[in-house]
mmCIF file of C-alpha atoms and ligand atoms in Angstrom:
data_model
loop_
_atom_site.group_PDB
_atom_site.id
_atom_site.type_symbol
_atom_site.label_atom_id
_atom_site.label_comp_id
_atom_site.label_asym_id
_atom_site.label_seq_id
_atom_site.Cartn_x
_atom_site.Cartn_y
_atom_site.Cartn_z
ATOM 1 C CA UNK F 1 22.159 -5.650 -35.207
ATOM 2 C CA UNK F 2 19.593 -4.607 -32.488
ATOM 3 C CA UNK F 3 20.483 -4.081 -29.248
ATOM 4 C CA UNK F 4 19.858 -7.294 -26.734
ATOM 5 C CA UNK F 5 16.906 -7.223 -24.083
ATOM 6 C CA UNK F 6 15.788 -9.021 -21.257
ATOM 7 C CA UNK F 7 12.662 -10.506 -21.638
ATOM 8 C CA UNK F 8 10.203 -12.906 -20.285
ATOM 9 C CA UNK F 9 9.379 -16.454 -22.748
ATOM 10 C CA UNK F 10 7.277 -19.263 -22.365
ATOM 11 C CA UNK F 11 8.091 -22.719 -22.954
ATOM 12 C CA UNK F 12 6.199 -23.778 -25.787
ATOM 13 C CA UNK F 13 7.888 -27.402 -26.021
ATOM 14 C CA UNK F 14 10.525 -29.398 -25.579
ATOM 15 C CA UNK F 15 11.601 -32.163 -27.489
ATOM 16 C CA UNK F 16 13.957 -34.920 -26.700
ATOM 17 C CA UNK F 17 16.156 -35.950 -30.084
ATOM 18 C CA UNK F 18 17.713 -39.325 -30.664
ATOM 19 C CA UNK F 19 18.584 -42.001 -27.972
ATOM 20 C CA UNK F 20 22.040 -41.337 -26.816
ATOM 21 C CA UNK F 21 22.074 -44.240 -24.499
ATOM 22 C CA UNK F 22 21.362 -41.694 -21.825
ATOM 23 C CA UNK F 23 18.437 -40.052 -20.581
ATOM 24 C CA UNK F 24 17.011 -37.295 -23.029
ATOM 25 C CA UNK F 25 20.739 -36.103 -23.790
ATOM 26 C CA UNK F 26 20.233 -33.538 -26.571
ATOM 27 C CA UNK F 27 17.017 -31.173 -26.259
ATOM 28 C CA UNK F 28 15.191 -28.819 -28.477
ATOM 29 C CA UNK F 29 13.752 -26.235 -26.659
ATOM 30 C CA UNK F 30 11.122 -23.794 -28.287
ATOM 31 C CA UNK F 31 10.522 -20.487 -26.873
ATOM 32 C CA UNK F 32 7.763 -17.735 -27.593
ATOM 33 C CA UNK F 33 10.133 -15.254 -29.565
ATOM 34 C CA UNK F 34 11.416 -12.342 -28.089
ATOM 35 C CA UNK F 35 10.648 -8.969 -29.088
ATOM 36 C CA UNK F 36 13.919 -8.611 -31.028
ATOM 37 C CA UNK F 37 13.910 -6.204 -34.101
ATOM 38 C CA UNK F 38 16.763 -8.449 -35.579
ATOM 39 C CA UNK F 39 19.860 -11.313 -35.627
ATOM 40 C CA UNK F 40 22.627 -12.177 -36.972
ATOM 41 C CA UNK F 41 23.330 -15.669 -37.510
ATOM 42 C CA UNK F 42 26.165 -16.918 -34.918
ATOM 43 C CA UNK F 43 24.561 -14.654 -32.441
ATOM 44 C CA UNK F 44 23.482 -16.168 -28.591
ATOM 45 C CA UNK F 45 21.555 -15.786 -25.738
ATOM 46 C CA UNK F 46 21.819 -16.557 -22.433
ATOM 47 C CA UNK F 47 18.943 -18.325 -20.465
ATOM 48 C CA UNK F 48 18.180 -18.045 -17.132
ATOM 49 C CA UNK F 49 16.209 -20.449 -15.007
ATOM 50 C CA UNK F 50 14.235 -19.360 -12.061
ATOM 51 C CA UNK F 51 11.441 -20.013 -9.689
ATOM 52 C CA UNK F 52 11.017 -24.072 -9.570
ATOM 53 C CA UNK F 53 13.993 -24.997 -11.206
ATOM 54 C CA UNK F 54 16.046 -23.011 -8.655
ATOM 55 C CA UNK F 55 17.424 -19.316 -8.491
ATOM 56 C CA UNK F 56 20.518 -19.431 -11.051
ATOM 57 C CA UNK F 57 22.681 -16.228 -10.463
ATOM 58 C CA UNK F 58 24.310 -16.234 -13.587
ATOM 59 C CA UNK F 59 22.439 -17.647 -17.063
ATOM 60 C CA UNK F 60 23.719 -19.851 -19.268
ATOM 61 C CA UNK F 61 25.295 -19.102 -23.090
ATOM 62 C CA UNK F 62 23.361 -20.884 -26.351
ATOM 63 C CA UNK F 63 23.445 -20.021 -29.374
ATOM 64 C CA UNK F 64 20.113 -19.249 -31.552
ATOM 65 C CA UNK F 65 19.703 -22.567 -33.653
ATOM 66 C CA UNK F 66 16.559 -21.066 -35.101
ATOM 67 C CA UNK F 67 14.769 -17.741 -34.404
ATOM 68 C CA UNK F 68 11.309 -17.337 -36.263
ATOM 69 C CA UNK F 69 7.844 -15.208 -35.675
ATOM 70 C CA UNK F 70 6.202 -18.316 -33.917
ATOM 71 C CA UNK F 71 9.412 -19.487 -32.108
ATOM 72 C CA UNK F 72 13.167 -18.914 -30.416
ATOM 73 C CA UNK F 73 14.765 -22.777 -31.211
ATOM 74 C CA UNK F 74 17.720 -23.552 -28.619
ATOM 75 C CA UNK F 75 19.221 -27.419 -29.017
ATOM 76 C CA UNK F 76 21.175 -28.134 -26.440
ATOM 77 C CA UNK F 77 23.176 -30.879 -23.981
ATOM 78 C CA UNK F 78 21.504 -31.676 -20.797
ATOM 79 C CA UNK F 79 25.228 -32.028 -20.018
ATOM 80 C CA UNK F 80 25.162 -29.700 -15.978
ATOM 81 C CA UNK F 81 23.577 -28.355 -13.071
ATOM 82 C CA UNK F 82 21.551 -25.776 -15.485
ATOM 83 C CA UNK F 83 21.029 -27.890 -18.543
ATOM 84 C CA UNK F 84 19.627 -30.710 -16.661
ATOM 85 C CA UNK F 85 17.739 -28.700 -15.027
ATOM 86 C CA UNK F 86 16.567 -27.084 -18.385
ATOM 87 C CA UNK F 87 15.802 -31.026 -19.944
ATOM 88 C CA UNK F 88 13.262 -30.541 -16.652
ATOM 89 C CA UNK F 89 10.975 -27.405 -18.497
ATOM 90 C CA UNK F 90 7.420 -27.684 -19.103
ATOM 91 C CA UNK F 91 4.882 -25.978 -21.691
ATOM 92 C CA UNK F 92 4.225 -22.922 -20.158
ATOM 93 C CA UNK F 93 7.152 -22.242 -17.770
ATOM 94 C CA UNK F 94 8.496 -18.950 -17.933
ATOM 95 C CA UNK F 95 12.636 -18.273 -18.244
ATOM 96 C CA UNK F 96 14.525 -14.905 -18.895
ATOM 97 C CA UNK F 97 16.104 -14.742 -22.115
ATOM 98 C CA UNK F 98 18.871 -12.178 -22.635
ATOM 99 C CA UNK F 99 19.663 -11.090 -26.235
ATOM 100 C CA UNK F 100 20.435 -11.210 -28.649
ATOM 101 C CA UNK F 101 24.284 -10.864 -27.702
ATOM 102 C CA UNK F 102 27.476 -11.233 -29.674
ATOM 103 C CA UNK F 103 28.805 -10.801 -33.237
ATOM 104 C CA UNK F 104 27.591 -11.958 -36.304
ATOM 105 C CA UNK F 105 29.558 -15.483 -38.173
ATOM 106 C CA UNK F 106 30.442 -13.987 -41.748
ATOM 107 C CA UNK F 107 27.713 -13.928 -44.296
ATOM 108 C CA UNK F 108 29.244 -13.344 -47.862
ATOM 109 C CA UNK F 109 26.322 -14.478 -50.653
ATOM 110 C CA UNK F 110 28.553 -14.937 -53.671
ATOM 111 C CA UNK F 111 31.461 -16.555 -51.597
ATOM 112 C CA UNK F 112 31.439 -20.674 -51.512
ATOM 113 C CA UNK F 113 31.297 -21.075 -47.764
ATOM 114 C CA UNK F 114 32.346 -24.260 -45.808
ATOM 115 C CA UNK F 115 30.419 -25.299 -42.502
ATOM 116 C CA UNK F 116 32.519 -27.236 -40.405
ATOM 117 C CA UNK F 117 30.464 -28.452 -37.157
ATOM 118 C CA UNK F 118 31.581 -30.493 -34.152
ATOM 119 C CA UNK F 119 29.199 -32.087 -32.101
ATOM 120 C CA UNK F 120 26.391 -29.592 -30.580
ATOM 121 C CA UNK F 121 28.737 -27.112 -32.423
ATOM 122 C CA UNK F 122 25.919 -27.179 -35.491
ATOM 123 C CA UNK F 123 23.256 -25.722 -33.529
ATOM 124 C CA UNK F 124 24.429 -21.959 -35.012
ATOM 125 C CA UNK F 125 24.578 -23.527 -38.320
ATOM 126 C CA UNK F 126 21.032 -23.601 -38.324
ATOM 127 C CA UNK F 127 19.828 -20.108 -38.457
ATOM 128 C CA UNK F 128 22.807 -19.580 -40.284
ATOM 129 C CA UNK F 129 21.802 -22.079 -43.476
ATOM 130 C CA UNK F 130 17.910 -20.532 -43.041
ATOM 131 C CA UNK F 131 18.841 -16.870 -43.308
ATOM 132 C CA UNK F 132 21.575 -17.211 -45.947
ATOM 133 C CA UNK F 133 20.814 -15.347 -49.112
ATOM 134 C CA UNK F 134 22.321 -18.007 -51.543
ATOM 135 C CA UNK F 135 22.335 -21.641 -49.760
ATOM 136 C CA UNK F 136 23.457 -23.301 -52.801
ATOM 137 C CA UNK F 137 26.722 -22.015 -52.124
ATOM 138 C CA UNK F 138 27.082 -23.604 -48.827
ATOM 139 C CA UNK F 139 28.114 -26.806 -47.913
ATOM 140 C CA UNK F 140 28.797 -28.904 -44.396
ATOM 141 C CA UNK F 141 31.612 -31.437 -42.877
ATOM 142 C CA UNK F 142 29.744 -32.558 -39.572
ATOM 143 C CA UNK F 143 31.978 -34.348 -37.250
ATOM 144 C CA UNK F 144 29.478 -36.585 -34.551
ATOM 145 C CA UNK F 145 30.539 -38.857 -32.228
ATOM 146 C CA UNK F 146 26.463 -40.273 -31.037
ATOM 147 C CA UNK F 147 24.152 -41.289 -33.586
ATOM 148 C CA UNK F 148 22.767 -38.695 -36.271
ATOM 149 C CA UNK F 149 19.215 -38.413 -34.863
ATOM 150 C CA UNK F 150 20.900 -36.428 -31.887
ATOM 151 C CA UNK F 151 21.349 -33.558 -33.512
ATOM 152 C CA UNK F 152 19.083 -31.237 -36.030
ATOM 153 C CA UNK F 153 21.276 -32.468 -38.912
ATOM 154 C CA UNK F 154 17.742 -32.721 -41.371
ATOM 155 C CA UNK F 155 16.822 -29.219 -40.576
ATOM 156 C CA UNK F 156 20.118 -28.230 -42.407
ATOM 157 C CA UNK F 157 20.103 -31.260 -44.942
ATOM 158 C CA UNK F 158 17.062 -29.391 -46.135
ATOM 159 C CA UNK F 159 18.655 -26.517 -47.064
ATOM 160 C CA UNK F 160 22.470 -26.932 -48.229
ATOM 161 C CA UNK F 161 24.202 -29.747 -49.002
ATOM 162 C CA UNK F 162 26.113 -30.965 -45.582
ATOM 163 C CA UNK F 163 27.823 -34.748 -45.229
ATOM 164 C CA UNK F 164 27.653 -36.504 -41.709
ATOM 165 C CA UNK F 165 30.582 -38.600 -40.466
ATOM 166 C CA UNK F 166 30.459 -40.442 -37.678
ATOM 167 C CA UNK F 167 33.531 -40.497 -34.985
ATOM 168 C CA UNK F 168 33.528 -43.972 -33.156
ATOM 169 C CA UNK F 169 37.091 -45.009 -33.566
ATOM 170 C CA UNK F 170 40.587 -42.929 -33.955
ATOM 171 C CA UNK F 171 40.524 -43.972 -37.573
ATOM 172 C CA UNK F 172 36.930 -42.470 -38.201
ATOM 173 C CA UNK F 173 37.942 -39.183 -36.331
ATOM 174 C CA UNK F 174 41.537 -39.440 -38.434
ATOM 175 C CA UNK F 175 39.514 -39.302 -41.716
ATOM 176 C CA UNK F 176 37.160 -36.623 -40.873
ATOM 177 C CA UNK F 177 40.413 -34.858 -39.812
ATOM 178 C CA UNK F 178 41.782 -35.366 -43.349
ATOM 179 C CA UNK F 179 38.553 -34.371 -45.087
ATOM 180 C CA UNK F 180 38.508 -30.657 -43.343
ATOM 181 C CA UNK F 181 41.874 -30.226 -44.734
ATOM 182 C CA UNK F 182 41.009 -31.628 -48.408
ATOM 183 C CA UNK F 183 37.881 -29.516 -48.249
ATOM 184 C CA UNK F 184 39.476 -26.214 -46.489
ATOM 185 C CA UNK F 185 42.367 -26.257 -49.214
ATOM 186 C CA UNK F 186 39.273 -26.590 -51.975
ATOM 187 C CA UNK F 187 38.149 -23.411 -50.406
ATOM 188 C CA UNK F 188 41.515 -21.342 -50.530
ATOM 189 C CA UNK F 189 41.916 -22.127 -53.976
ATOM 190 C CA UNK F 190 38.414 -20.592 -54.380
ATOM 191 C CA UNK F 191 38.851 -17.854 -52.629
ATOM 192 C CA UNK F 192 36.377 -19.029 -50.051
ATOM 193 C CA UNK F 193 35.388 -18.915 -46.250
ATOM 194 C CA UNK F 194 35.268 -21.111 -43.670
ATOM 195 C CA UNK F 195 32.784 -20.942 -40.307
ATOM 196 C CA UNK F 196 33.513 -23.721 -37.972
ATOM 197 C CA UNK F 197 31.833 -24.297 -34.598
ATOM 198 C CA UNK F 198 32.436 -27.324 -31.715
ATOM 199 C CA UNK F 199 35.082 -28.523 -28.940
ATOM 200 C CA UNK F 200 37.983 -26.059 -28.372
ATOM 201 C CA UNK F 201 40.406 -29.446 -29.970
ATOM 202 C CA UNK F 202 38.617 -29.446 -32.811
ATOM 203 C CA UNK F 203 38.232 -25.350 -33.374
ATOM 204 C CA UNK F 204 42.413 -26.240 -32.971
ATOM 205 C CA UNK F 205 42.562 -28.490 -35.758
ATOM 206 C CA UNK F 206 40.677 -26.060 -37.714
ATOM 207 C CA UNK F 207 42.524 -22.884 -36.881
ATOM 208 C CA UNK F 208 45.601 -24.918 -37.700
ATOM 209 C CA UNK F 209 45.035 -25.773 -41.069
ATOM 210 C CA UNK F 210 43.482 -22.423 -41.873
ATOM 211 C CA UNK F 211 46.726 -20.693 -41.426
ATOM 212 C CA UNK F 212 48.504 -23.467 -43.133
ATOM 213 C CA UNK F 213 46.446 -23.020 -46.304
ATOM 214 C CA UNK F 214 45.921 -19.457 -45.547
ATOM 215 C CA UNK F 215 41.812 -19.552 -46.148
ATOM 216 C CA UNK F 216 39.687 -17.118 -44.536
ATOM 217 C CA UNK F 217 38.066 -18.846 -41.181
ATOM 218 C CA UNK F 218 35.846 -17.784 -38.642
ATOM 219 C CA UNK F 219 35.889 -19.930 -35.348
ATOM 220 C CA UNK F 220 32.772 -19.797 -33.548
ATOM 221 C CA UNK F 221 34.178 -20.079 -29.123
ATOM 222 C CA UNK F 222 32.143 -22.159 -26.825
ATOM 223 C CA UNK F 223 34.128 -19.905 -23.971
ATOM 224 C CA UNK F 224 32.464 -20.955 -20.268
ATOM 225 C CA UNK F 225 30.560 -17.470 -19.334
ATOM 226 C CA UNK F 226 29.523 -15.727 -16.552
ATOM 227 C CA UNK F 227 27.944 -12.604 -16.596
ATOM 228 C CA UNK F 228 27.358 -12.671 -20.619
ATOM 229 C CA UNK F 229 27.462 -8.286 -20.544
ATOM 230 C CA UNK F 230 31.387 -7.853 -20.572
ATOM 231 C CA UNK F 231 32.006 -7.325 -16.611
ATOM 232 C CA UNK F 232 33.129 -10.645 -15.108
ATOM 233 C CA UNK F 233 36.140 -10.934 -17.571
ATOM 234 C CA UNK F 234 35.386 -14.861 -16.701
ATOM 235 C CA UNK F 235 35.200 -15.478 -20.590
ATOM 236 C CA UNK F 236 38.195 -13.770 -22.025
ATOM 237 C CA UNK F 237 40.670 -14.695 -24.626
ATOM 238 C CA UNK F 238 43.258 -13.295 -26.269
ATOM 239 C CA UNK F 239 43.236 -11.558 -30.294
ATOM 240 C CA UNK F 240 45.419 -10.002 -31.674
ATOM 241 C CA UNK F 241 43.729 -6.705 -32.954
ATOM 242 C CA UNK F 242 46.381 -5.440 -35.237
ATOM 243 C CA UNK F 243 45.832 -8.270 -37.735
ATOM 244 C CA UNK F 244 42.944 -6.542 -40.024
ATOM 245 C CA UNK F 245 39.558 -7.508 -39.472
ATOM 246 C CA UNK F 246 38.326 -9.690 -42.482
ATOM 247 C CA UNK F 247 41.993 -10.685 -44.071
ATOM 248 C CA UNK F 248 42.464 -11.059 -47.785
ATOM 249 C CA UNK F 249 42.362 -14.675 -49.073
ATOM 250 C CA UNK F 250 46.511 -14.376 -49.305
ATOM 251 C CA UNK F 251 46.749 -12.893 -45.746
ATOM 252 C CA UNK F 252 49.435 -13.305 -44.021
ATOM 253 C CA UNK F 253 50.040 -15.423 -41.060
ATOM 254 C CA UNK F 254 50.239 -12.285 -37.763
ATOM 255 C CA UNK F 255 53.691 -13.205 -36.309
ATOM 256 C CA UNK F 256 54.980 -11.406 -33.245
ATOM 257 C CA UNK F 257 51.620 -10.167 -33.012
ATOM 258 C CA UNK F 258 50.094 -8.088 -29.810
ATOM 259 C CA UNK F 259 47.720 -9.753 -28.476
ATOM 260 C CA UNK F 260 44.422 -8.275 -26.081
ATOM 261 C CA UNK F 261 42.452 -9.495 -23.657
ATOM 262 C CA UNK F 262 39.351 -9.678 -25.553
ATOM 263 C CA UNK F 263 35.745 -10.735 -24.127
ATOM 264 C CA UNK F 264 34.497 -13.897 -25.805
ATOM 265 C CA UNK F 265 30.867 -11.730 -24.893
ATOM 266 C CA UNK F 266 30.629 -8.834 -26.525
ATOM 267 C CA UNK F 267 33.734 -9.398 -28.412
ATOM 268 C CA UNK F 268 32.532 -12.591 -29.779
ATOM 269 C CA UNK F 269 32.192 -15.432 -30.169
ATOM 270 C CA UNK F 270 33.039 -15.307 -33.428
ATOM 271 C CA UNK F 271 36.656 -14.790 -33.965
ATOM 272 C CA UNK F 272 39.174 -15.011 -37.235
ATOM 273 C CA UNK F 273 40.962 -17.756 -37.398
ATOM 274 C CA UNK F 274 44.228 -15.945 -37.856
ATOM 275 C CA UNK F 275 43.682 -13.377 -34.852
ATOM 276 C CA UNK F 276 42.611 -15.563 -31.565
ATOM 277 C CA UNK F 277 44.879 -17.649 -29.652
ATOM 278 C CA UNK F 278 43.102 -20.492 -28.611
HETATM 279 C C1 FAD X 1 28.483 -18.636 -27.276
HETATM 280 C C2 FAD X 1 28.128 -19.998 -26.740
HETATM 281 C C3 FAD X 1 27.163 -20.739 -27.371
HETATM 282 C C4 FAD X 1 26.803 -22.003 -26.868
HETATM 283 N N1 FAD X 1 25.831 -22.676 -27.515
HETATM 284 C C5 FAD X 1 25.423 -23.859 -27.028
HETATM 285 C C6 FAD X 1 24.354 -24.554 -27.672
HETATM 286 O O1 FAD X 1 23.769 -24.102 -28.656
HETATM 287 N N2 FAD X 1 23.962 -25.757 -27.132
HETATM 288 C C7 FAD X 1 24.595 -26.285 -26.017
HETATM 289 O O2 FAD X 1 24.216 -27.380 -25.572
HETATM 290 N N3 FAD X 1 25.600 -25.656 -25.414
HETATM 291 C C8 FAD X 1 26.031 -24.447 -25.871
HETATM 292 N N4 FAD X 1 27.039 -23.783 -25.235
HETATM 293 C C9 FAD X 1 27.631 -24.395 -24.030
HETATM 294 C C10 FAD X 1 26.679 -24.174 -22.843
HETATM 295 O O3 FAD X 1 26.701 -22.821 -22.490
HETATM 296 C C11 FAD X 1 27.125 -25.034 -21.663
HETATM 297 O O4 FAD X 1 26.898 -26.377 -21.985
HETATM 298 C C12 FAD X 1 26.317 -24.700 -20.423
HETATM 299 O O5 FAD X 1 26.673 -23.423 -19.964
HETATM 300 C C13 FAD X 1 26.582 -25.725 -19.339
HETATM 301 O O6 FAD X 1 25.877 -25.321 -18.188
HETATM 302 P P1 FAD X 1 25.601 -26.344 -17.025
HETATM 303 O O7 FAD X 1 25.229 -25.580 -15.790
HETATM 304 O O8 FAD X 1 24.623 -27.376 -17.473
HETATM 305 O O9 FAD X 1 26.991 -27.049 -16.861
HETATM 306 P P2 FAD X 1 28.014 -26.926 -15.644
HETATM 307 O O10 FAD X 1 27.420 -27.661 -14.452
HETATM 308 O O11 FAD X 1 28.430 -25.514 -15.448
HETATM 309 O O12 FAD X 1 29.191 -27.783 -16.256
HETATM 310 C C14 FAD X 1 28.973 -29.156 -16.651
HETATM 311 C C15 FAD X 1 30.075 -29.644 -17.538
HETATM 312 O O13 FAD X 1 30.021 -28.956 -18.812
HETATM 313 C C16 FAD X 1 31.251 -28.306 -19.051
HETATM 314 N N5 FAD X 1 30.988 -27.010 -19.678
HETATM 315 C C17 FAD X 1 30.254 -26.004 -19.167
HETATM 316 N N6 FAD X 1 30.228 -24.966 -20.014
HETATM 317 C C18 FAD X 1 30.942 -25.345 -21.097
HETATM 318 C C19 FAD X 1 31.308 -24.712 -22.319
HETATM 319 N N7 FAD X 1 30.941 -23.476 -22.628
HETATM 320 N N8 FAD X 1 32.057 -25.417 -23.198
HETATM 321 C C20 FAD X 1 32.473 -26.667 -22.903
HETATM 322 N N9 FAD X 1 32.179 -27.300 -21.769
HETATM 323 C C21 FAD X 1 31.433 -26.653 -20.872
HETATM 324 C C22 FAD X 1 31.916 -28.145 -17.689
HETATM 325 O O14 FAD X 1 33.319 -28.067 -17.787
HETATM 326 C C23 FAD X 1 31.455 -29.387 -16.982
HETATM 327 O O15 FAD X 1 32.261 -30.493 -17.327
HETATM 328 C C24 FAD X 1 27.433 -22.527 -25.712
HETATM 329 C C25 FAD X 1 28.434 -21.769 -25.086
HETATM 330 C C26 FAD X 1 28.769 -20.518 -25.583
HETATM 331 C C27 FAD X 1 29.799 -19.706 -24.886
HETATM 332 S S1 FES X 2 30.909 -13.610 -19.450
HETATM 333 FE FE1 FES X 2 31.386 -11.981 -18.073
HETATM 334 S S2 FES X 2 32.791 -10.846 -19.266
HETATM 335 FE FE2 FES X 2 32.088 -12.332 -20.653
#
């Protein structure tokens, strides 16, 4: 992985996706690319806003949905202060980009390997379908609570095969609850991995049942950040670094573990399943 930089990109475009009900709620913005020798899939940036939309101390985390020669992709929530702000960008603004930062989500080609997305929690899932060297042995549960269009579910559809499932009542969010497990238990039988990404609840739910079925899972953290380098300590969590780094299918549950202070930053955001207290 190359080392992150701070660089200067131009708004190329920025398109609204879906109708939420509210005004231009989920965004793709496209970037000139950065000068990066190379990514990771699961790797971020954070964006920083200046000049007419306002002199923003501290950026703001996203991951890289897409990262080619033409273009940087971030999809986000106009959701804040800085994201609203962001859904306000024009072709040919200029915003400071900072990365890329962060570890890498798992990439194991021969491995069957279950996306489970949450939300705006697919937008790593992207990049990460795109660069994979065997996409036929991928697969997706996406959990959505607004209609499909929202999100950049066809750029993924594309490439592996990944279900959506809508969340409007308990019962819908009850099944798709249901499915993870059927599907995660599929996957420690075969020896597989799990990546999920979305809400802290639902990275819960996910952890939970990983442990339960002991299958190897990598939780991708939507920690709130500060000062995205390591120094704030406003995004830490808590891993317990004595559990080994990529655990054996049969791994043990870590009981009575040590845990660290860990930064979600430069630590992460990716963390195992069986290591991060959440
Ligand atoms: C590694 C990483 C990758 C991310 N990738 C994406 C992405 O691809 N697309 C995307 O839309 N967002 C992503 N996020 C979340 C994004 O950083 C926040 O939505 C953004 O910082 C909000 O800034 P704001 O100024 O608009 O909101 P604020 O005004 O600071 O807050 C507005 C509301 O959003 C909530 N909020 C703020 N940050 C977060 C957060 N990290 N998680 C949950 N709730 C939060 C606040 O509690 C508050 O309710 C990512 C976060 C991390 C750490
Ligand atoms: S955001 Fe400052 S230490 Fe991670």
């Amino acid at each position: 992985m190359s080392y992150p930089i701070l660089s200067k990109e131009t708004v190329l475009d920025l398109v609204p996706f879906g109708n939420s009900g509210q005004e231009a709620e989920f965004l793709a913005l496209r970037l000139s690319p950065p000068a990066w020798k190379e990514i990771a899939p699961g790797q971020f940036v954070m964006l920083r806003l200046s000049g007419n939309h306002g002199n923003h101390i501290w950026g703001r985390p996203f991951s890289i949905c897409r990262v080619t020669p033409r273009d940087l992709v971030i999809f986000f929530q106009a959701r804040g202060r800085v994201t609203k702000e962001m859904a306000k960008l024009r072709p040919g603004d200029v915003i400071d980009v900072w990365g890329p930062l962060g570890n890498s989500l798992r990439v194991e080609k021969d491995t069957p390997t279950l996306l489970l997305a949450g939300g705006i929690g697919i937008a790593p899932f992207v990049e990460y379908a795109h660069t994979h060297p065997a996409p036929w042995n991928l697969s997706m549960e996406f959990g959505h609570r607004l209609p499909l269009d929202c999100y950049p579910f066809d750029s993924l559809n594309e490439k592996i095969d990944a279900a959506p499932h809508r969340e409007n009542t308990v019962e819908d969010r009850d099944r798709f609850i249901a499915l993870m497990e059927k599907r995660m238990q599929e996957h420690a039988k075969a020896k597989g991995l799990v990546l999920a990404c979305g809400p802290t609840p639902f990275l819960r739910t996910v952890q939970t049942f990983a442990l339960k079925h002991k299958v190897r899972t990598q939780l991708a953290l939507e920690t709130r950040m500060g000062c995205g380098v390591g120094a704030c300590l406003g995004c830490v969590v808590q891993v317990a670094l004595k559990a080994s780094l990529i655990p054996p299918a049969d791994s043990p549950v870590c009981k009575g573990e040590e845990y660290h202070n860990l930064q979600t930053c430069t630590c992460g955001p990716n963390f195992w399943a069986h290591q991060v207290k959440l």
